[in-house]
Amino acid sequence: MQRSKSVVLAPISYSAGVNSYTALPLGKLFVIPARSQHKATIFMLHGLGSNPMPFMEGLKKHIPDYVRVVLPSAPSREVGIYGNARMPAWFNIRGQMEEDRRGVDESCLRLHELIDAEIKMGIDPRNIFIGGHSQGGAVSLICGLTYNRKLGGIFAISSFLPLHAHFPILINTAARDTPILMVNSMDDNTVPYKFGKMSAAVLMKHQLDVDFKTVNGAGHGINDAIAKEFVSWLNQNLAHC
């Protein structure tokens, strides 16, 4: 596996209403090169407090040869539900009803830069996918739906929709038709199944292209049933390769 040094990105000044701040830099960026001619790219985002490796292990054998896999690491930040301990996190989680709009926005800003870089390399946006596990899937939903082009797809595994109260205002018109896959397990005790189902319902309410799948026995991990759903959906949406 090819591993790069820390992501080299200059600080970004971001303004949202009266709030102005500098987006945190991402952590290490891991890249698995395409094994044949590079025609598509998948961004895979890890969950809260984790790193890219566990998530990738469950899916890497299913990735086609012509796909380059990019595994960003979340910045280190304080997380409220863990006593403000610092850990890799795409955004802060303070409590069930408190949403970290700033954290989500700044992570999306960084991820949009990485997507832009793939397009500059000549990859068709329709062959770029972004998704992740748990919190990584959550930020991917917002990142993909706020991007200024339609991507190949967005996937969220054992995940949920953050900032749901801000829909449909957040959605970029160009991203409205981006296919979305959500897969949640009935026995997930970390992100309860009902949260995944309710999140999918919010997206469907706004006429987004959502495929919600239910599996059993995965808990908050990735099993063969989840891998099967992911591969089937990916193959359907890699039609441009």
PDB file of C-alpha atoms in Angstrom:
ATOM      1  CA  MET A   1       0.000   0.000   0.000  1.00  0.00           C
ATOM      2  CA  GLN A   2       1.240   3.472  -0.837  1.00  0.00           C
ATOM      3  CA  ARG A   3       1.191   5.934   2.042  1.00  0.00           C
ATOM      4  CA  SER A   4       1.692   9.636   1.585  1.00  0.00           C
ATOM      5  CA  LYS A   5       2.919  12.184   4.076  1.00  0.00           C
ATOM      6  CA  SER A   6       0.426  14.411   5.839  1.00  0.00           C
ATOM      7  CA  VAL A   7      -1.931  16.125   3.436  1.00  0.00           C
ATOM      8  CA  VAL A   8      -0.333  19.341   2.222  1.00  0.00           C
ATOM      9  CA  LEU A   9      -3.116  21.907   2.228  1.00  0.00           C
ATOM     10  CA  ALA A  10      -2.785  25.574   3.064  1.00  0.00           C
ATOM     11  CA  PRO A  11      -5.093  26.900   5.801  1.00  0.00           C
ATOM     12  CA  ILE A  12      -8.483  27.879   4.414  1.00  0.00           C
ATOM     13  CA  SER A  13     -10.455  30.859   5.639  1.00  0.00           C
ATOM     14  CA  TYR A  14     -14.121  29.929   5.787  1.00  0.00           C
ATOM     15  CA  SER A  15     -17.136  32.157   6.386  1.00  0.00           C
ATOM     16  CA  ALA A  16     -20.665  31.013   7.192  1.00  0.00           C
ATOM     17  CA  GLY A  17     -22.948  33.842   8.191  1.00  0.00           C
ATOM     18  CA  VAL A  18     -21.323  35.670  11.101  1.00  0.00           C
ATOM     19  CA  ASN A  19     -18.858  32.825  11.763  1.00  0.00           C
ATOM     20  CA  SER A  20     -15.348  32.940  10.339  1.00  0.00           C
ATOM     21  CA  TYR A  21     -12.618  30.391  11.007  1.00  0.00           C
ATOM     22  CA  THR A  22      -9.777  28.349   9.555  1.00  0.00           C
ATOM     23  CA  ALA A  23     -10.527  24.790   8.483  1.00  0.00           C
ATOM     24  CA  LEU A  24      -8.496  22.125  10.292  1.00  0.00           C
ATOM     25  CA  PRO A  25      -6.016  20.198   8.160  1.00  0.00           C
ATOM     26  CA  LEU A  26      -6.704  16.528   7.517  1.00  0.00           C
ATOM     27  CA  GLY A  27      -4.486  13.811   8.960  1.00  0.00           C
ATOM     28  CA  LYS A  28      -2.539  11.209   6.995  1.00  0.00           C
ATOM     29  CA  LEU A  29      -3.715  10.397   3.498  1.00  0.00           C
ATOM     30  CA  PHE A  30      -3.452   6.766   2.384  1.00  0.00           C
ATOM     31  CA  VAL A  31      -3.707   5.801  -1.284  1.00  0.00           C
ATOM     32  CA  ILE A  32      -4.180   2.395  -2.883  1.00  0.00           C
ATOM     33  CA  PRO A  33      -3.280   2.858  -6.570  1.00  0.00           C
ATOM     34  CA  ALA A  34      -5.366   1.338  -9.342  1.00  0.00           C
ATOM     35  CA  ARG A  35      -3.895  -2.004 -10.434  1.00  0.00           C
ATOM     36  CA  SER A  36      -4.603  -1.207 -14.098  1.00  0.00           C
ATOM     37  CA  GLN A  37      -5.363   2.047 -15.945  1.00  0.00           C
ATOM     38  CA  HIS A  38      -6.854   4.516 -13.455  1.00  0.00           C
ATOM     39  CA  LYS A  39     -10.437   5.263 -14.531  1.00  0.00           C
ATOM     40  CA  ALA A  40     -12.314   5.783 -11.269  1.00  0.00           C
ATOM     41  CA  THR A  41     -11.677   6.906  -7.690  1.00  0.00           C
ATOM     42  CA  ILE A  42     -13.334   5.967  -4.418  1.00  0.00           C
ATOM     43  CA  PHE A  43     -12.911   8.029  -1.269  1.00  0.00           C
ATOM     44  CA  MET A  44     -13.442   5.899   1.848  1.00  0.00           C
ATOM     45  CA  LEU A  45     -13.830   7.699   5.172  1.00  0.00           C
ATOM     46  CA  HIS A  46     -13.335   6.030   8.552  1.00  0.00           C
ATOM     47  CA  GLY A  47     -15.517   6.324  11.619  1.00  0.00           C
ATOM     48  CA  LEU A  48     -15.129   8.358  14.815  1.00  0.00           C
ATOM     49  CA  GLY A  49     -11.863   7.723  16.666  1.00  0.00           C
ATOM     50  CA  SER A  50     -10.729   5.215  14.065  1.00  0.00           C
ATOM     51  CA  ASN A  51      -8.381   5.203  11.074  1.00  0.00           C
ATOM     52  CA  PRO A  52      -8.765   4.176   7.415  1.00  0.00           C
ATOM     53  CA  MET A  53      -7.474   0.622   7.735  1.00  0.00           C
ATOM     54  CA  PRO A  54     -10.310  -1.313   9.483  1.00  0.00           C
ATOM     55  CA  PHE A  55     -12.943  -0.014   7.065  1.00  0.00           C
ATOM     56  CA  MET A  56     -10.820  -0.719   4.017  1.00  0.00           C
ATOM     57  CA  GLU A  57     -10.035  -4.283   5.119  1.00  0.00           C
ATOM     58  CA  GLY A  58     -13.698  -5.225   4.799  1.00  0.00           C
ATOM     59  CA  LEU A  59     -14.069  -3.960   1.228  1.00  0.00           C
ATOM     60  CA  LYS A  60     -10.689  -3.879  -0.540  1.00  0.00           C
ATOM     61  CA  LYS A  61     -10.941  -7.310  -2.165  1.00  0.00           C
ATOM     62  CA  HIS A  62     -14.109  -6.175  -3.931  1.00  0.00           C
ATOM     63  CA  ILE A  63     -12.619  -3.061  -5.578  1.00  0.00           C
ATOM     64  CA  PRO A  64     -12.137  -3.300  -9.390  1.00  0.00           C
ATOM     65  CA  ASP A  65      -8.582  -3.094 -10.775  1.00  0.00           C
ATOM     66  CA  TYR A  66      -9.113   0.280 -12.462  1.00  0.00           C
ATOM     67  CA  VAL A  67     -10.193   2.034  -9.240  1.00  0.00           C
ATOM     68  CA  ARG A  68      -7.845   4.157  -7.162  1.00  0.00           C
ATOM     69  CA  VAL A  69      -8.839   4.218  -3.474  1.00  0.00           C
ATOM     70  CA  VAL A  70      -8.156   7.319  -1.407  1.00  0.00           C
ATOM     71  CA  LEU A  71      -8.351   6.971   2.368  1.00  0.00           C
ATOM     72  CA  PRO A  72      -8.274  10.351   4.133  1.00  0.00           C
ATOM     73  CA  SER A  73      -7.801  10.579   7.892  1.00  0.00           C
ATOM     74  CA  ALA A  74      -9.965  12.944   9.908  1.00  0.00           C
ATOM     75  CA  PRO A  75      -8.349  15.820  11.793  1.00  0.00           C
ATOM     76  CA  SER A  76      -7.848  15.495  15.536  1.00  0.00           C
ATOM     77  CA  ARG A  77     -10.446  17.417  17.522  1.00  0.00           C
ATOM     78  CA  GLU A  78     -12.223  17.369  20.870  1.00  0.00           C
ATOM     79  CA  VAL A  79     -15.328  15.164  21.033  1.00  0.00           C
ATOM     80  CA  GLY A  80     -17.930  16.146  23.592  1.00  0.00           C
ATOM     81  CA  ILE A  81     -19.529  12.756  24.199  1.00  0.00           C
ATOM     82  CA  TYR A  82     -16.112  11.427  25.257  1.00  0.00           C
ATOM     83  CA  GLY A  83     -15.379  14.152  27.801  1.00  0.00           C
ATOM     84  CA  ASN A  84     -13.755  16.405  25.180  1.00  0.00           C
ATOM     85  CA  ALA A  85     -10.962  13.900  24.600  1.00  0.00           C
ATOM     86  CA  ARG A  86      -9.073  14.507  21.346  1.00  0.00           C
ATOM     87  CA  MET A  87      -9.413  11.897  18.624  1.00  0.00           C
ATOM     88  CA  PRO A  88      -9.755  11.620  14.836  1.00  0.00           C
ATOM     89  CA  ALA A  89     -13.204  13.031  14.077  1.00  0.00           C
ATOM     90  CA  TRP A  90     -14.850  14.545  11.024  1.00  0.00           C
ATOM     91  CA  PHE A  91     -16.948  16.692  13.350  1.00  0.00           C
ATOM     92  CA  ASN A  92     -17.670  17.034  17.047  1.00  0.00           C
ATOM     93  CA  ILE A  93     -20.522  15.093  18.651  1.00  0.00           C
ATOM     94  CA  ARG A  94     -21.699  16.860  21.766  1.00  0.00           C
ATOM     95  CA  GLY A  95     -25.005  15.104  22.231  1.00  0.00           C
ATOM     96  CA  GLN A  96     -27.886  13.642  20.268  1.00  0.00           C
ATOM     97  CA  MET A  97     -29.532  17.012  19.631  1.00  0.00           C
ATOM     98  CA  GLU A  98     -26.385  19.159  19.271  1.00  0.00           C
ATOM     99  CA  GLU A  99     -24.938  19.272  15.765  1.00  0.00           C
ATOM    100  CA  ASP A 100     -21.495  20.600  14.873  1.00  0.00           C
ATOM    101  CA  ARG A 101     -22.261  22.514  11.673  1.00  0.00           C
ATOM    102  CA  ARG A 102     -18.814  24.106  11.666  1.00  0.00           C
ATOM    103  CA  GLY A 103     -17.003  20.754  11.895  1.00  0.00           C
ATOM    104  CA  VAL A 104     -19.076  19.248   9.100  1.00  0.00           C
ATOM    105  CA  ASP A 105     -18.540  22.291   6.887  1.00  0.00           C
ATOM    106  CA  GLU A 106     -14.785  22.394   7.322  1.00  0.00           C
ATOM    107  CA  SER A 107     -14.381  18.647   6.703  1.00  0.00           C
ATOM    108  CA  CYS A 108     -16.446  18.972   3.527  1.00  0.00           C
ATOM    109  CA  LEU A 109     -14.293  21.888   2.436  1.00  0.00           C
ATOM    110  CA  ARG A 110     -11.173  19.723   2.710  1.00  0.00           C
ATOM    111  CA  LEU A 111     -12.786  16.722   1.021  1.00  0.00           C
ATOM    112  CA  HIS A 112     -14.059  18.863  -1.849  1.00  0.00           C
ATOM    113  CA  GLU A 113     -10.438  19.885  -2.455  1.00  0.00           C
ATOM    114  CA  LEU A 114      -9.433  16.227  -2.751  1.00  0.00           C
ATOM    115  CA  ILE A 115     -12.287  15.550  -5.196  1.00  0.00           C
ATOM    116  CA  ASP A 116     -11.236  18.593  -7.233  1.00  0.00           C
ATOM    117  CA  ALA A 117      -7.722  17.151  -7.435  1.00  0.00           C
ATOM    118  CA  GLU A 118      -9.027  13.869  -8.897  1.00  0.00           C
ATOM    119  CA  ILE A 119     -10.982  15.761 -11.546  1.00  0.00           C
ATOM    120  CA  LYS A 120      -7.858  17.744 -12.447  1.00  0.00           C
ATOM    121  CA  MET A 121      -6.131  14.383 -12.974  1.00  0.00           C
ATOM    122  CA  GLY A 122      -8.693  13.663 -15.681  1.00  0.00           C
ATOM    123  CA  ILE A 123     -11.164  11.483 -13.787  1.00  0.00           C
ATOM    124  CA  ASP A 124     -14.780  11.961 -14.845  1.00  0.00           C
ATOM    125  CA  PRO A 125     -16.819  13.197 -11.806  1.00  0.00           C
ATOM    126  CA  ARG A 126     -19.338  10.447 -12.617  1.00  0.00           C
ATOM    127  CA  ASN A 127     -16.597   7.945 -11.758  1.00  0.00           C
ATOM    128  CA  ILE A 128     -15.777   9.482  -8.394  1.00  0.00           C
ATOM    129  CA  PHE A 129     -17.431   8.024  -5.308  1.00  0.00           C
ATOM    130  CA  ILE A 130     -17.323   9.169  -1.706  1.00  0.00           C
ATOM    131  CA  GLY A 131     -18.532   7.281   1.302  1.00  0.00           C
ATOM    132  CA  GLY A 132     -17.642   5.838   4.628  1.00  0.00           C
ATOM    133  CA  HIS A 133     -18.427   3.992   7.797  1.00  0.00           C
ATOM    134  CA  SER A 134     -20.359   5.522  10.691  1.00  0.00           C
ATOM    135  CA  GLN A 135     -19.290   9.186  11.099  1.00  0.00           C
ATOM    136  CA  GLY A 136     -17.322   8.880   7.841  1.00  0.00           C
ATOM    137  CA  GLY A 137     -20.536   7.985   6.038  1.00  0.00           C
ATOM    138  CA  ALA A 138     -22.355  10.838   7.732  1.00  0.00           C
ATOM    139  CA  VAL A 139     -19.914  13.498   6.539  1.00  0.00           C
ATOM    140  CA  SER A 140     -19.838  11.857   3.086  1.00  0.00           C
ATOM    141  CA  LEU A 141     -23.591  12.405   2.704  1.00  0.00           C
ATOM    142  CA  ILE A 142     -23.191  16.125   3.289  1.00  0.00           C
ATOM    143  CA  CYS A 143     -19.972  16.357   1.282  1.00  0.00           C
ATOM    144  CA  GLY A 144     -21.444  14.629  -1.764  1.00  0.00           C
ATOM    145  CA  LEU A 145     -24.731  16.513  -1.697  1.00  0.00           C
ATOM    146  CA  THR A 146     -23.058  19.924  -1.350  1.00  0.00           C
ATOM    147  CA  TYR A 147     -20.499  19.323  -4.116  1.00  0.00           C
ATOM    148  CA  ASN A 148     -20.868  21.435  -7.253  1.00  0.00           C
ATOM    149  CA  ARG A 149     -21.096  18.463  -9.625  1.00  0.00           C
ATOM    150  CA  LYS A 150     -22.908  15.163  -9.782  1.00  0.00           C
ATOM    151  CA  LEU A 151     -20.616  12.378  -8.587  1.00  0.00           C
ATOM    152  CA  GLY A 152     -20.805   8.670  -9.344  1.00  0.00           C
ATOM    153  CA  GLY A 153     -22.315   8.023  -5.952  1.00  0.00           C
ATOM    154  CA  ILE A 154     -22.326   8.490  -2.177  1.00  0.00           C
ATOM    155  CA  PHE A 155     -22.370   5.578   0.266  1.00  0.00           C
ATOM    156  CA  ALA A 156     -22.956   5.520   4.023  1.00  0.00           C
ATOM    157  CA  ILE A 157     -22.515   2.269   5.959  1.00  0.00           C
ATOM    158  CA  SER A 158     -23.768   1.904   9.549  1.00  0.00           C
ATOM    159  CA  SER A 159     -24.364   5.628   9.400  1.00  0.00           C
ATOM    160  CA  PHE A 160     -26.775   8.527   9.718  1.00  0.00           C
ATOM    161  CA  LEU A 161     -27.580  11.943   8.246  1.00  0.00           C
ATOM    162  CA  PRO A 162     -26.186  14.929  10.171  1.00  0.00           C
ATOM    163  CA  LEU A 163     -27.622  18.436   9.842  1.00  0.00           C
ATOM    164  CA  HIS A 164     -30.953  16.963   8.723  1.00  0.00           C
ATOM    165  CA  ALA A 165     -32.727  20.088   9.924  1.00  0.00           C
ATOM    166  CA  HIS A 166     -30.854  22.041   7.241  1.00  0.00           C
ATOM    167  CA  PHE A 167     -32.334  20.055   4.357  1.00  0.00           C
ATOM    168  CA  PRO A 168     -33.104  20.754   1.574  1.00  0.00           C
ATOM    169  CA  ILE A 169     -31.263  24.118   1.775  1.00  0.00           C
ATOM    170  CA  LEU A 170     -27.857  22.432   1.917  1.00  0.00           C
ATOM    171  CA  ILE A 171     -28.291  20.430  -1.279  1.00  0.00           C
ATOM    172  CA  ASN A 172     -26.436  21.679  -4.330  1.00  0.00           C
ATOM    173  CA  THR A 173     -28.711  21.521  -7.381  1.00  0.00           C
ATOM    174  CA  ALA A 174     -25.915  19.902  -9.394  1.00  0.00           C
ATOM    175  CA  ALA A 175     -25.719  17.029  -6.881  1.00  0.00           C
ATOM    176  CA  ARG A 176     -29.443  16.285  -6.646  1.00  0.00           C
ATOM    177  CA  ASP A 177     -29.313  13.189  -8.854  1.00  0.00           C
ATOM    178  CA  THR A 178     -26.222  11.634  -7.266  1.00  0.00           C
ATOM    179  CA  PRO A 179     -27.032   8.010  -6.323  1.00  0.00           C
ATOM    180  CA  ILE A 180     -26.903   7.285  -2.586  1.00  0.00           C
ATOM    181  CA  LEU A 181     -26.489   3.927  -0.869  1.00  0.00           C
ATOM    182  CA  MET A 182     -27.229   3.511   2.837  1.00  0.00           C
ATOM    183  CA  VAL A 183     -26.735   0.152   4.547  1.00  0.00           C
ATOM    184  CA  ASN A 184     -27.624  -0.367   8.206  1.00  0.00           C
ATOM    185  CA  SER A 185     -27.666  -3.494  10.329  1.00  0.00           C
ATOM    186  CA  MET A 186     -30.606  -4.359  12.553  1.00  0.00           C
ATOM    187  CA  ASP A 187     -28.259  -5.247  15.452  1.00  0.00           C
ATOM    188  CA  ASP A 188     -26.126  -2.085  15.385  1.00  0.00           C
ATOM    189  CA  ASN A 189     -25.926  -0.769  18.974  1.00  0.00           C
ATOM    190  CA  THR A 190     -23.668   2.189  18.129  1.00  0.00           C
ATOM    191  CA  VAL A 191     -25.753   3.791  15.392  1.00  0.00           C
ATOM    192  CA  PRO A 192     -29.161   2.221  16.012  1.00  0.00           C
ATOM    193  CA  TYR A 193     -30.920   0.910  12.911  1.00  0.00           C
ATOM    194  CA  LYS A 194     -33.803   3.356  13.401  1.00  0.00           C
ATOM    195  CA  PHE A 195     -31.421   6.310  12.949  1.00  0.00           C
ATOM    196  CA  GLY A 196     -30.251   4.984   9.598  1.00  0.00           C
ATOM    197  CA  LYS A 197     -33.808   4.343   8.474  1.00  0.00           C
ATOM    198  CA  MET A 198     -34.993   7.793   9.576  1.00  0.00           C
ATOM    199  CA  SER A 199     -32.032   9.404   7.819  1.00  0.00           C
ATOM    200  CA  ALA A 200     -32.877   7.641   4.569  1.00  0.00           C
ATOM    201  CA  ALA A 201     -36.484   8.770   4.952  1.00  0.00           C
ATOM    202  CA  VAL A 202     -35.383  12.425   5.232  1.00  0.00           C
ATOM    203  CA  LEU A 203     -33.344  12.112   2.041  1.00  0.00           C
ATOM    204  CA  MET A 204     -36.191  10.366   0.218  1.00  0.00           C
ATOM    205  CA  LYS A 205     -38.607  13.071   1.351  1.00  0.00           C
ATOM    206  CA  HIS A 206     -36.577  15.525  -0.690  1.00  0.00           C
ATOM    207  CA  GLN A 207     -36.708  13.299  -3.786  1.00  0.00           C
ATOM    208  CA  LEU A 208     -33.065  12.197  -3.623  1.00  0.00           C
ATOM    209  CA  ASP A 209     -31.921   8.968  -5.259  1.00  0.00           C
ATOM    210  CA  VAL A 210     -31.554   6.785  -2.133  1.00  0.00           C
ATOM    211  CA  ASP A 211     -31.176   3.015  -1.991  1.00  0.00           C
ATOM    212  CA  PHE A 212     -31.626   1.951   1.649  1.00  0.00           C
ATOM    213  CA  LYS A 213     -30.577  -1.612   2.490  1.00  0.00           C
ATOM    214  CA  THR A 214     -31.163  -3.588   5.674  1.00  0.00           C
ATOM    215  CA  VAL A 215     -28.805  -6.347   6.810  1.00  0.00           C
ATOM    216  CA  ASN A 216     -28.511  -8.491   9.925  1.00  0.00           C
ATOM    217  CA  GLY A 217     -25.577  -9.687  11.965  1.00  0.00           C
ATOM    218  CA  ALA A 218     -23.082  -6.932  11.130  1.00  0.00           C
ATOM    219  CA  GLY A 219     -23.442  -4.964  14.354  1.00  0.00           C
ATOM    220  CA  HIS A 220     -21.473  -1.776  13.817  1.00  0.00           C
ATOM    221  CA  GLY A 221     -18.989  -3.471  11.507  1.00  0.00           C
ATOM    222  CA  ILE A 222     -18.870  -4.742   7.947  1.00  0.00           C
ATOM    223  CA  ASN A 223     -19.861  -8.298   7.086  1.00  0.00           C
ATOM    224  CA  ASP A 224     -20.317 -10.205   3.825  1.00  0.00           C
ATOM    225  CA  ALA A 225     -23.921  -9.000   3.472  1.00  0.00           C
ATOM    226  CA  ILE A 226     -22.823  -5.348   3.597  1.00  0.00           C
ATOM    227  CA  ALA A 227     -19.944  -5.993   1.203  1.00  0.00           C
ATOM    228  CA  LYS A 228     -22.360  -7.668  -1.213  1.00  0.00           C
ATOM    229  CA  GLU A 229     -24.745  -4.692  -1.184  1.00  0.00           C
ATOM    230  CA  PHE A 230     -21.873  -2.262  -1.669  1.00  0.00           C
ATOM    231  CA  VAL A 231     -20.331  -4.167  -4.584  1.00  0.00           C
ATOM    232  CA  SER A 232     -23.681  -4.555  -6.352  1.00  0.00           C
ATOM    233  CA  TRP A 233     -24.434  -0.833  -6.045  1.00  0.00           C
ATOM    234  CA  LEU A 234     -20.890   0.160  -7.077  1.00  0.00           C
ATOM    235  CA  ASN A 235     -20.991  -2.010 -10.189  1.00  0.00           C
ATOM    236  CA  GLN A 236     -24.344  -0.489 -11.182  1.00  0.00           C
ATOM    237  CA  ASN A 237     -22.919   3.019 -10.965  1.00  0.00           C
ATOM    238  CA  LEU A 238     -19.508   2.431 -12.559  1.00  0.00           C
ATOM    239  CA  ALA A 239     -21.170   2.237 -15.963  1.00  0.00           C
ATOM    240  CA  HIS A 240     -18.995   4.992 -17.405  1.00  0.00           C
ATOM    241  CA  CYS A 241     -15.756   2.996 -17.103  1.00  0.00           C
TER     242      CYS A 241
END
